[in-house]
């Protein structure tokens, strides 16, 4: 495998990393018919899904899934309390504490004209305390309801530790409210899941871990470091921006807390290290992630999950995450990813899934339409365990002007995707294929790409695509391969160089229009499997067998002629040379028993001496 196995050792520094790593400064034409013969080495066959799931999750799935269920029950309890606090005449005009079952106490911040600050939390008993080292320890969970804002900003360098240990963990939830946090380049705001007893970050997830989540509200963070937060699910994954669900809203309350209201957020110069999910977004609109760094996540780096619209990621690095660097899943549209680096991830660098939520009637009545209108441009992905870029289903997806290197496959399209544009990308050092278009992709445009170093440069199977104006070099099997039914596909104006059976492999494909391509620099070579297959044709094998029989027969006949005629028994000796034909009983160790002499008696030698019974007259 050509793929590198090294992993990025993420070193998070307070001031210099983002400014240095992220900020700006991110032959002769010939017809191919002569080369399109019927001899082909098939090479590796791409599949829709190789079954890779990334690196194993280190926690306890059974235990953590139970904790997630408990968290949802706790949030339901808090929704009721938050709703009651907003109704006129409730008498709840100041923050109050709720103690749900199986959880640490939770402080509910009621609507207020001014943002709540550190000092407000310090004033609430047993909630926030200053530690000897100058950090703050949050010992109760906090809920920010609609109409309330929690501002964790502070001009001086400081750390906020969220209690997270086997004894329990806290969370900061925005139930329709706003969460803000900001530091400076010199003094960033740092929020850490913290085991107070051990005085270390909480690295274990099997007993749950502290997390931050907004539901239907807004999260705005800048110059902030988050580390060792979250467990198991996206909602509890560390930093989650999610839409509201079943949030009751009084008539005169802020409508942003209405049932199903989308969340929104802006993350600028945020560093996230060691979360379960780096950033999880669901049911949100207008989310912006810029100039940020997400590393060492236990699952995905960045996830746009369901019903995320009009959102973007720019000038950001996502690296060394256990599964995908950045994942856009079904029902998310209008996602723009620009100038992002995704590398050293356990599965794919960038993954876009636009398949329908259902293919017919379903319990939830989900739509059967494809999703799409997503763009990946001017980004870099390298050294991932599977694909650099994966597009499954969806429509109107653009993958343009990206750099893709050192992956199993560079760019992979599959699953009935349509109107996908793959153009002007640079794909290098793929273990198998540079670009694949397989399994019912329709109207794909693969144009102007440069593919260097792959088994096959561009691979098309059972799909329709225009493969034009691409440059393939250093291919070791084929420049372009077409397999299955590819009606309406066109292969023309490509420049193909490498060494292998054919520049263009048409043996197993039908329905493709083959135009003029430049193949003068293609060196036709036969791999060992092809040489063996050519030699061992059925008639060839038959003639070899007959020739072998003739040679063996002739050899035996020649040997007989050189030896002449001889007596076949000449090595045998007659019996007379060994005996005279008479043997006395004594010579063989037999002695006759004495018996009375009678006429015509016969002695049987070798039988027991039983007296008269051994004698016959």
Coordinates of C-alpha atoms in Angstrom, one line a residue:
X1 CA 0.0 0.0 0.0
X2 CA 1.3 3.4 -0.9
X3 CA -0.8 5.1 1.7
X4 CA 1.3 6.6 4.6
X5 CA 0.6 5.3 8.0
X6 CA 1.9 8.2 10.0
X7 CA -0.5 10.2 12.1
X8 CA -0.5 13.8 12.8
X9 CA 0.6 14.6 16.3
X10 CA -1.5 17.6 17.1
X11 CA 0.2 20.1 19.2
X12 CA -2.1 22.9 20.2
X13 CA -0.5 26.2 21.0
X14 CA -2.2 29.3 22.3
X15 CA -1.1 31.8 19.8
X16 CA 0.7 30.7 16.7
X17 CA -0.8 27.6 15.1
X18 CA -3.8 29.1 13.4
X19 CA -1.9 32.1 12.1
X20 CA 0.8 30.0 10.5
X21 CA -1.2 27.0 9.3
X22 CA -4.6 28.4 8.4
X23 CA -4.7 32.0 7.7
X24 CA -4.2 33.4 4.1
X25 CA -1.5 31.9 2.2
X26 CA -4.2 28.7 2.3
X27 CA 2.2 15.2 -27.1
X28 CA 0.8 14.1 -30.5
X29 CA -2.8 13.2 -30.8
X30 CA -3.6 9.6 -31.7
X31 CA -6.7 7.6 -31.9
X32 CA -7.0 5.2 -29.0
X33 CA -8.5 2.3 -31.0
X34 CA -5.1 0.8 -31.5
X35 CA -4.6 0.7 -27.8
X36 CA -8.1 -0.5 -26.9
X37 CA -7.5 -4.2 -27.4
X38 CA -9.3 -7.1 -25.8
X39 CA -6.6 -8.0 -23.4
X40 CA -7.1 -6.5 -20.0
X41 CA -5.8 -6.7 -16.5
X42 CA -8.9 -5.8 -14.5
X43 CA -7.0 -4.5 -11.4
X44 CA -8.9 -3.7 -8.3
X45 CA -12.7 -3.4 -8.5
X46 CA -14.1 -0.4 -6.6
X47 CA -17.1 -0.9 -4.5
X48 CA -19.9 1.4 -3.2
X49 CA -18.7 0.8 0.3
X50 CA -15.7 -1.2 1.3
X51 CA -17.1 -1.7 4.7
X52 CA -14.6 0.5 6.4
X53 CA -15.9 2.1 9.6
X54 CA -12.7 3.9 10.7
X55 CA -10.8 3.3 13.9
X56 CA -12.6 1.6 16.8
X57 CA -14.4 3.7 19.4
X58 CA -12.5 3.4 22.7
X59 CA -15.5 3.6 25.0
X60 CA -18.2 1.3 26.2
X61 CA -21.1 1.3 23.7
X62 CA -23.6 -0.4 25.9
X63 CA -23.1 1.8 28.9
X64 CA -22.7 5.0 27.0
X65 CA -25.9 4.4 25.0
X66 CA -27.8 4.1 28.3
X67 CA -26.3 7.4 29.4
X68 CA -27.4 9.1 26.2
X69 CA -31.0 7.9 26.8
X70 CA -30.9 9.3 30.3
X71 CA -29.6 12.6 28.9
X72 CA -32.6 12.9 26.6
X73 CA -34.9 12.2 29.6
X74 CA -33.1 14.9 31.6
X75 CA -33.5 17.4 28.8
X76 CA -37.2 16.7 28.6
X77 CA -37.4 17.6 32.3
X78 CA -35.4 20.7 31.8
X79 CA -37.7 21.8 28.9
X80 CA -40.6 21.6 31.1
X81 CA -38.9 23.7 33.8
X82 CA -37.7 26.2 31.1
X83 CA -41.1 26.6 29.7
X84 CA -42.6 27.2 33.1
X85 CA -40.0 29.9 33.8
X86 CA -41.1 31.8 30.7
X87 CA -44.8 32.0 31.3
X88 CA -46.1 35.3 32.8
X89 CA -46.9 35.0 36.4
X90 CA -44.6 32.1 37.0
X91 CA -42.8 34.0 39.7
X92 CA -39.5 32.6 38.4
X93 CA -37.6 35.8 37.7
X94 CA -34.2 34.7 38.9
X95 CA -32.1 31.6 38.1
X96 CA -33.2 28.5 39.9
X97 CA -31.9 24.9 40.3
X98 CA -33.5 21.7 39.1
X99 CA -32.2 18.2 40.2
X100 CA -33.2 15.6 37.6
X101 CA -32.9 11.9 38.3
X102 CA -29.5 10.3 37.8
X103 CA -27.8 13.6 37.1
X104 CA -26.0 16.5 38.8
X105 CA -28.1 19.5 39.7
X106 CA -28.9 22.0 36.8
X107 CA -29.1 25.8 37.0
X108 CA -31.7 27.3 34.7
X109 CA -30.9 30.8 33.5
X110 CA -34.2 32.6 33.0
X111 CA -34.7 35.4 30.4
X112 CA -32.8 38.6 31.2
X113 CA -31.9 41.8 29.4
X114 CA -28.2 41.5 30.2
X115 CA -26.0 38.5 29.5
X116 CA -25.2 36.2 32.4
X117 CA -21.4 36.2 33.2
X118 CA -18.9 34.2 35.3
X119 CA -19.8 36.4 38.3
X120 CA -23.5 35.5 38.0
X121 CA -22.6 31.8 38.2
X122 CA -20.2 32.3 41.0
X123 CA -23.0 34.0 43.0
X124 CA -25.2 30.9 42.7
X125 CA -24.2 28.5 45.5
X126 CA -22.0 25.5 44.6
X127 CA -22.1 26.3 40.9
X128 CA -18.9 27.9 39.7
X129 CA -15.8 28.3 41.9
X130 CA -12.3 29.7 41.4
X131 CA -9.6 27.2 41.9
X132 CA -6.1 27.7 43.5
X133 CA -4.5 27.7 40.0
X134 CA -6.8 30.4 38.8
X135 CA -9.1 28.2 36.7
X136 CA -12.9 28.0 37.2
X137 CA -14.6 24.7 38.0
X138 CA -18.3 24.4 36.9
X139 CA -19.9 21.8 39.3
X140 CA -23.5 22.2 38.1
X141 CA -25.0 21.9 34.7
X142 CA -26.4 25.1 33.1
X143 CA -29.4 25.7 30.9
X144 CA -29.8 28.9 28.9
X145 CA -33.5 29.4 27.9
X146 CA -34.8 31.6 25.1
X147 CA -34.4 35.2 26.0
X148 CA -31.2 34.6 28.0
X149 CA -27.5 34.8 27.0
X150 CA -24.6 33.2 28.8
X151 CA -21.3 35.0 28.0
X152 CA -18.2 33.1 29.0
X153 CA -15.8 35.7 27.5
X154 CA -13.1 37.2 29.7
X155 CA -10.3 39.5 28.6
X156 CA -7.6 37.7 30.6
X157 CA -6.2 34.2 30.0
X158 CA -8.3 31.7 31.9
X159 CA -9.6 28.1 31.9
X160 CA -13.0 26.8 32.5
X161 CA -13.1 23.3 33.8
X162 CA -16.4 21.3 33.4
X163 CA -16.8 18.7 36.1
X164 CA -16.4 15.3 34.4
X165 CA -15.6 12.2 36.5
X166 CA -17.0 8.8 37.5
X167 CA -19.1 10.7 40.0
X168 CA -21.0 12.6 37.2
X169 CA -20.6 15.2 34.5
X170 CA -22.0 18.6 33.8
X171 CA -23.3 20.2 30.5
X172 CA -24.0 23.6 29.2
X173 CA -27.3 23.6 27.2
X174 CA -28.8 26.4 25.2
X175 CA -32.6 25.7 25.1
X176 CA -33.4 28.5 22.7
X177 CA -30.9 30.8 24.4
X178 CA -27.5 32.2 23.2
X179 CA -24.1 30.9 24.2
X180 CA -21.1 33.2 23.7
X181 CA -17.4 32.7 24.4
X182 CA -14.4 34.6 23.3
X183 CA -10.7 35.0 24.2
X184 CA -7.9 36.6 22.4
X185 CA -5.0 35.2 20.3
X186 CA -2.7 35.8 23.2
X187 CA -5.2 34.7 25.9
X188 CA -7.7 32.2 24.5
X189 CA -10.7 30.9 26.3
X190 CA -10.1 27.3 27.2
X191 CA -12.9 24.9 28.2
X192 CA -11.9 21.3 29.3
X193 CA -13.8 18.3 30.5
X194 CA -12.1 17.9 33.9
X195 CA -11.7 15.2 36.5
X196 CA -11.3 17.3 39.7
X197 CA -10.2 14.4 41.9
X198 CA -7.4 13.4 39.5
X199 CA -6.7 17.0 38.5
X200 CA -6.5 16.0 34.8
X201 CA -8.6 16.2 31.7
X202 CA -11.2 13.5 31.5
X203 CA -10.0 11.1 28.8
X204 CA -12.5 8.3 29.5
X205 CA -16.0 8.2 28.0
X206 CA -17.5 5.1 29.4
X207 CA -19.0 6.9 32.4
X208 CA -20.1 9.9 30.3
X209 CA -18.3 13.2 29.8
X210 CA -19.1 16.9 30.0
X211 CA -20.4 18.5 26.8
X212 CA -21.8 21.7 25.3
X213 CA -25.0 21.8 23.2
X214 CA -27.4 24.4 21.8
X215 CA -31.0 23.4 20.9
X216 CA -32.7 25.9 18.7
X217 CA -30.5 28.7 20.0
X218 CA -27.2 30.3 18.9
X219 CA -23.6 29.5 19.7
X220 CA -20.9 32.1 18.9
X221 CA -17.3 31.2 19.9
X222 CA -14.0 32.8 18.9
X223 CA -10.4 32.4 20.0
X224 CA -11.6 29.4 22.1
X225 CA -10.0 26.0 22.8
X226 CA -12.3 23.0 23.6
X227 CA -10.8 19.7 24.6
X228 CA -11.9 16.3 26.1
X229 CA -15.6 16.9 25.8
X230 CA -18.5 14.6 24.9
X231 CA -19.3 10.9 24.5
X232 CA -21.0 8.4 22.2
X233 CA -23.7 10.4 20.3
X234 CA -23.6 13.5 18.2
X235 CA -25.9 15.4 20.5
X236 CA -23.6 14.6 23.5
X237 CA -20.5 14.6 21.3
X238 CA -18.7 17.6 22.7
X239 CA -19.9 20.7 20.9
X240 CA -23.3 20.3 19.2
X241 CA -25.4 22.9 17.4
X242 CA -28.8 21.4 17.0
X243 CA -32.3 22.4 16.2
X244 CA -35.0 22.7 18.8
X245 CA -37.5 19.9 19.3
X246 CA -40.7 20.1 21.3
X247 CA -39.8 23.4 23.0
X248 CA -42.9 25.0 24.3
X249 CA -43.1 28.8 23.8
X250 CA -45.4 31.3 25.4
X251 CA -47.1 33.8 23.1
X252 CA -45.0 36.7 24.2
X253 CA -41.7 34.8 24.3
X254 CA -38.8 34.9 21.8
X255 CA -40.0 32.8 18.8
X256 CA -36.5 31.4 18.3
X257 CA -37.4 28.8 20.8
X258 CA -40.4 27.6 18.9
X259 CA -40.8 23.9 18.2
X260 CA -38.5 22.8 15.5
X261 CA -36.7 26.1 15.3
X262 CA -33.3 25.7 13.7
X263 CA -30.1 26.5 15.5
X264 CA -27.3 28.7 14.2
X265 CA -23.8 29.5 15.1
X266 CA -20.4 31.0 14.2
X267 CA -17.1 29.4 15.2
X268 CA -14.0 31.5 14.4
X269 CA -10.5 30.6 15.4
X270 CA -11.7 27.6 17.5
X271 CA -9.4 24.7 18.4
X272 CA -11.1 21.4 19.3
X273 CA -8.9 18.5 20.5
X274 CA -10.0 15.1 21.7
X275 CA -13.8 15.4 21.6
X276 CA -16.0 12.5 20.8
X277 CA -17.4 14.4 17.8
X278 CA -15.4 17.5 17.1
X279 CA -18.3 19.6 15.9
X280 CA -21.8 18.2 15.4
X281 CA -24.5 20.2 13.6
X282 CA -28.1 19.1 13.1
X283 CA -31.2 21.0 12.2
X284 CA -29.4 24.2 11.8
X285 CA -29.0 27.0 9.2
X286 CA -26.4 29.6 8.6
X287 CA -23.7 27.9 10.6
X288 CA -20.2 29.2 9.8
X289 CA -16.9 27.5 10.8
X290 CA -13.8 29.5 9.8
X291 CA -10.1 29.5 10.7
X292 CA -10.5 26.6 13.0
X293 CA -8.7 23.4 13.9
X294 CA -10.4 20.1 14.8
X295 CA -8.1 17.1 15.8
X296 CA -8.1 13.7 17.5
X297 CA -11.8 13.2 17.6
X298 CA -13.0 9.8 18.7
X299 CA -15.5 9.7 15.8
X300 CA -15.8 12.4 13.1
X301 CA -14.1 15.8 13.0
X302 CA -17.0 17.9 11.6
X303 CA -20.5 16.6 10.9
X304 CA -23.4 18.3 9.2
X305 CA -26.0 15.7 10.0
X306 CA -29.7 16.2 9.1
X307 CA -31.5 19.3 7.9
X308 CA -28.5 21.6 7.8
X309 CA -28.8 24.3 5.2
X310 CA -26.9 27.3 3.9
X311 CA -23.8 26.6 6.0
X312 CA -20.1 26.7 5.4
X313 CA -16.6 25.7 6.5
X314 CA -13.7 27.8 5.4
X315 CA -9.9 27.9 6.1
X316 CA -10.1 25.1 8.6
X317 CA -8.0 22.0 9.4
X318 CA -9.6 18.7 10.4
X319 CA -7.1 16.0 11.1
X320 CA -6.4 12.6 12.8
X321 CA -10.1 11.9 13.5
X322 CA -11.1 8.3 14.0
X323 CA -13.7 8.2 11.1
X324 CA -14.3 11.1 8.6
X325 CA -12.6 14.4 8.6
X326 CA -15.7 16.2 7.5
X327 CA -19.1 14.5 6.8
X328 CA -22.2 16.0 5.2
X329 CA -25.0 13.4 5.6
X330 CA -28.5 13.0 4.1
X331 CA -30.9 15.9 4.1
X332 CA -28.3 18.6 4.3
X333 CA -28.1 21.1 1.4
X334 CA -26.3 24.2 0.5
X335 CA -23.1 23.3 2.3
X336 CA -20.0 25.1 1.0
X337 CA -16.5 23.7 2.0
X338 CA -13.7 26.0 0.8
X339 CA -10.0 26.0 1.7
X340 CA -10.3 23.2 4.2
X341 CA -7.5 20.6 4.9
X342 CA -8.6 17.1 5.9
X343 CA -5.9 14.6 6.5
X344 CA -4.8 11.5 8.4
X345 CA -8.4 10.4 9.2
X346 CA -9.5 6.8 9.9
X347 CA -11.9 6.6 6.9
X348 CA -12.6 9.5 4.4
X349 CA -11.2 13.0 4.2
X350 CA -14.5 14.5 2.9
X351 CA -17.8 12.6 2.7
X352 CA -21.1 13.8 1.1
X353 CA -24.2 11.7 1.3
X354 CA -27.2 13.0 -0.6
X355 CA -29.3 9.9 -0.7
X356 CA -33.0 10.2 0.2
X357 CA -34.1 9.6 3.8
X358 CA -36.6 7.0 2.5
X359 CA -37.3 5.1 -0.7
X360 CA -41.1 4.9 -0.1
X361 CA -43.7 5.2 2.6
X362 CA -42.1 5.2 6.0
X363 CA -43.1 5.6 9.7
X364 CA -41.9 9.2 9.7
X365 CA -43.2 10.1 6.3
X366 CA -39.7 11.2 5.2
X367 CA -39.2 12.7 1.7
X368 CA -37.9 10.4 -1.1
X369 CA -36.0 13.2 -2.9
X370 CA -32.3 13.4 -3.2
X371 CA -30.4 16.2 -1.5
X372 CA -27.4 18.2 -2.8
X373 CA -26.3 21.6 -3.9
X374 CA -23.1 21.1 -2.0
X375 CA -19.7 22.3 -3.0
X376 CA -16.1 21.2 -2.1
X377 CA -13.5 23.5 -3.6
X378 CA -9.9 24.6 -3.2
X379 CA -9.4 22.2 -0.4
X380 CA -6.8 19.5 0.4
X381 CA -7.2 16.0 1.6
X382 CA -4.4 13.5 2.1
X383 CA -3.3 10.3 3.8
X384 CA -6.8 9.0 4.8
X385 CA -7.4 5.3 5.3
X386 CA -10.0 5.0 2.5
X387 CA -11.1 7.9 0.2
X388 CA -9.9 11.4 -0.2
X389 CA -13.4 12.5 -1.3
X390 CA -16.6 10.4 -1.3
X391 CA -19.9 11.4 -2.8
X392 CA -22.8 9.0 -2.4
X393 CA -26.1 9.9 -4.1
X394 CA -27.4 13.4 -4.2
X395 CA -27.6 15.9 -7.0
X396 CA -25.8 19.0 -8.2
X397 CA -22.6 18.4 -6.2
X398 CA -19.4 20.1 -7.2
X399 CA -15.9 18.9 -6.4
X400 CA -13.5 21.4 -8.0
X401 CA -9.9 22.6 -7.8
X402 CA -9.0 20.4 -4.8
X403 CA -5.7 18.6 -4.0
X404 CA -6.1 14.9 -3.2
X405 CA -3.1 12.7 -2.4
X406 CA -2.0 9.5 -0.7
X407 CA -5.4 7.8 -0.3
X408 CA -6.7 4.4 -1.2
X409 CA -8.9 6.1 -3.9
X410 CA -8.7 9.8 -4.6
X411 CA -12.3 10.8 -5.5
X412 CA -15.2 8.3 -5.4
X413 CA -18.7 8.9 -6.8
X414 CA -21.4 6.3 -6.3
X415 CA -25.0 5.6 -5.4
X416 CA -27.1 7.2 -8.1
X417 CA -25.6 10.6 -7.7
X418 CA -26.5 12.9 -10.5
X419 CA -25.2 16.2 -12.1
X420 CA -21.9 15.8 -10.2
X421 CA -19.0 17.9 -11.5
X422 CA -15.5 16.7 -10.7
X423 CA -13.2 19.2 -12.4
X424 CA -9.6 20.6 -12.2
X425 CA -8.6 18.5 -9.2
X426 CA -5.1 17.3 -8.7
X427 CA -5.1 13.6 -7.6
X428 CA -1.8 12.0 -6.7
X429 CA -0.5 8.7 -5.3
X430 CA -3.7 6.7 -5.0
X431 CA -3.3 3.1 -4.1
X432 CA -6.1 1.9 -6.4
X433 CA -7.9 4.5 -8.5
X434 CA -7.6 8.2 -9.0
X435 CA -11.3 8.9 -9.7
X436 CA -14.1 6.4 -9.7
X437 CA -17.7 6.8 -11.0
X438 CA -19.7 3.7 -10.2
X439 CA -23.1 2.2 -9.5
X440 CA -25.7 4.3 -11.4
X441 CA -24.2 7.7 -11.2
X442 CA -25.9 9.9 -13.9
X443 CA -24.6 12.9 -15.9
X444 CA -21.2 13.1 -14.2
X445 CA -18.7 15.5 -15.6
X446 CA -15.1 14.5 -15.0
X447 CA -13.1 17.2 -16.8
X448 CA -9.7 18.9 -16.5
X449 CA -8.4 16.7 -13.7
X450 CA -4.7 15.7 -13.3
X451 CA -4.2 12.2 -12.0
X452 CA -0.7 11.0 -11.2
X453 CA 0.3 7.6 -9.8
X454 CA -2.6 5.1 -9.6
X455 CA -3.5 1.6 -10.7
X456 CA -6.1 3.1 -13.0
X457 CA -6.5 6.9 -13.5
X458 CA -10.3 7.1 -14.0
X459 CA -12.7 4.2 -13.6
X460 CA -16.3 4.2 -14.8
X461 CA -18.8 1.4 -14.1
X462 CA -22.5 1.2 -14.8
X463 CA -22.8 5.0 -14.9
X464 CA -23.0 7.8 -17.3
X465 CA -20.3 10.4 -17.5
X466 CA -18.3 12.8 -19.7
X467 CA -14.6 12.0 -19.2
X468 CA -12.9 14.8 -21.1
X469 CA -9.7 16.8 -21.0
X470 CA -8.1 14.9 -18.2
X471 CA -4.4 14.2 -17.8
X472 CA -3.3 10.8 -16.4
X473 CA 0.3 10.0 -15.8
X474 CA 2.2 7.2 -14.1
X475 CA -0.7 4.8 -14.2
X476 CA 0.3 1.2 -13.8
X477 CA -2.7 -0.6 -15.3
X478 CA -5.0 1.6 -17.4
X479 CA -5.5 5.3 -18.0
X480 CA -9.3 5.0 -18.2
X481 CA -11.4 1.9 -17.6
X482 CA -15.0 1.4 -18.5
X483 CA -17.0 -1.6 -17.1
X484 CA -20.6 -2.5 -17.5
X485 CA -23.3 -0.4 -19.2
X486 CA -22.3 3.2 -19.6
X487 CA -24.8 4.4 -22.2
X488 CA -24.2 8.0 -23.2
X489 CA -20.7 8.2 -21.8
X490 CA -18.0 9.9 -23.7
X491 CA -14.2 9.5 -23.4
X492 CA -12.2 12.1 -25.4
X493 CA -9.5 14.7 -25.4
X494 CA -7.7 13.0 -22.5
X495 CA -3.9 12.7 -22.3
X496 CA -2.9 9.3 -20.9
X497 CA 0.6 8.2 -20.0
X498 CA 1.8 5.2 -18.0
X499 CA 2.6 1.5 -18.4
X500 CA 0.1 -1.3 -18.6
X501 CA -2.0 -3.5 -20.9
X502 CA -4.0 -0.6 -22.5
X503 CA -4.4 3.1 -22.1
X504 CA -8.2 2.7 -22.3
X505 CA -9.8 -0.5 -21.2
X506 CA -13.1 -1.1 -23.1
X507 CA -13.2 -4.9 -22.9
X508 CA -15.9 -5.1 -20.2
X509 CA -17.9 -2.0 -21.0
X510 CA -20.7 -1.0 -23.5
X511 CA -22.4 2.2 -24.6
X512 CA -19.4 4.5 -24.5
X513 CA -18.4 6.9 -27.3
X514 CA -14.7 6.8 -27.7
X515 CA -13.2 10.0 -29.2
X516 CA -9.6 11.0 -29.9
X517 CA -7.2 10.8 -27.0
X518 CA -3.4 11.4 -26.7
X519 CA -1.7 8.1 -25.8
X520 CA 1.7 8.4 -27.5
X521 CA 3.4 8.2 -24.1
X522 CA 1.6 5.1 -23.0
X523 CA 3.9 2.1 -22.8
X524 CA 2.1 -1.1 -23.4
X525 CA 3.1 -3.8 -21.0
X526 CA 1.9 -7.2 -20.0
X527 CA 1.5 -8.1 -16.4
X528 CA 2.2 -11.7 -15.3
X529 CA -1.5 -12.7 -15.0
X530 CA -2.1 -11.5 -18.6
X531 CA 1.0 -13.3 -19.9
X532 CA -0.2 -16.5 -18.3
X533 CA -3.7 -16.0 -19.6
X534 CA -2.5 -15.5 -23.1
X535 CA -0.2 -18.5 -23.1
X536 CA -2.7 -20.9 -21.6
X537 CA -5.5 -20.6 -24.1
X538 CA -7.6 -23.9 -24.4
X539 CA -6.1 -25.0 -27.8
X540 CA -2.6 -24.1 -26.6
X541 CA -3.0 -26.3 -23.6
X542 CA -4.4 -29.2 -25.8
X543 CA -1.4 -29.0 -28.2
X544 CA 1.0 -28.8 -25.2
X545 CA -0.5 -32.0 -23.8
X546 CA -0.3 -33.8 -27.2
X547 CA 3.3 -32.7 -27.7
X548 CA 4.2 -33.9 -24.3
X549 CA 2.7 -37.4 -25.0
X550 CA 4.6 -37.6 -28.3
X551 CA 7.9 -36.7 -26.6
X552 CA 7.4 -39.3 -23.9
X553 CA 6.5 -42.0 -26.4
X554 CA 9.4 -41.2 -28.6
X555 CA 11.8 -41.2 -25.7
X556 CA 10.7 -44.6 -24.5
X557 CA 11.0 -46.1 -28.0
X558 CA 14.5 -44.8 -28.5
X559 CA 15.6 -46.3 -25.2
X560 CA 14.3 -49.7 -26.2
X561 CA 16.1 -49.6 -29.5
X562 CA 19.4 -48.8 -27.9
X563 CA 19.1 -51.7 -25.4
X564 CA 18.4 -54.4 -28.1
X565 CA 16.5 -57.8 -27.5
X566 CA 17.3 -59.7 -24.3
X567 CA 15.9 -62.5 -22.2
X568 CA 13.4 -61.1 -19.8
X569 CA 14.3 -63.9 -17.3
X570 CA 18.0 -63.6 -17.5
X571 CA 18.3 -62.4 -14.0
X572 CA 16.2 -65.4 -12.7
X573 CA 18.0 -68.6 -11.2
X574 CA 16.6 -72.1 -11.6
X575 CA 15.3 -73.9 -8.5
X576 CA 17.8 -76.7 -9.0
X577 CA 20.6 -74.3 -8.0
X578 CA 19.1 -74.0 -4.6
X579 CA 17.9 -77.7 -3.8
X580 CA 18.0 -81.3 -5.1
X581 CA 14.3 -81.6 -4.8
X582 CA 14.3 -83.8 -1.6
X583 CA 14.3 -82.5 1.9
X584 CA 14.6 -84.7 5.0
X585 CA 12.4 -83.9 8.0
X586 CA 15.5 -83.3 10.1
X587 CA 16.7 -80.6 7.7
X588 CA 13.6 -78.5 8.4
X589 CA 13.5 -79.2 12.1
X590 CA 10.8 -81.9 12.1
X591 CA 11.1 -85.2 13.9
X592 CA 8.7 -88.1 13.5
X593 CA 7.2 -89.4 16.6
X594 CA 7.9 -93.1 17.3
X595 CA 4.9 -95.3 16.6
X596 CA 4.3 -99.0 16.5
X597 CA 5.4 -100.5 13.2
X598 CA 2.4 -101.5 11.2
X599 CA 1.9 -102.1 7.6
X600 CA 1.3 -99.2 5.4
X601 CA 1.5 -96.6 8.2
X602 CA 1.9 -93.0 7.4
X603 CA 3.5 -90.4 9.6
X604 CA 2.4 -86.7 9.4
X605 CA 5.3 -84.6 10.2
X606 CA 4.8 -81.4 12.0
X607 CA 1.6 -82.5 13.8
X608 CA 1.4 -82.9 17.5
X609 CA 2.3 -86.3 18.8
X610 CA -1.0 -87.5 20.1
X611 CA -0.4 -91.2 19.9
X612 CA -2.5 -93.4 17.7
X613 CA -4.6 -90.5 16.6
X614 CA -1.6 -89.4 14.5
X615 CA -1.5 -92.7 12.6
X616 CA -3.6 -93.9 9.8
X617 CA -3.7 -97.4 8.5

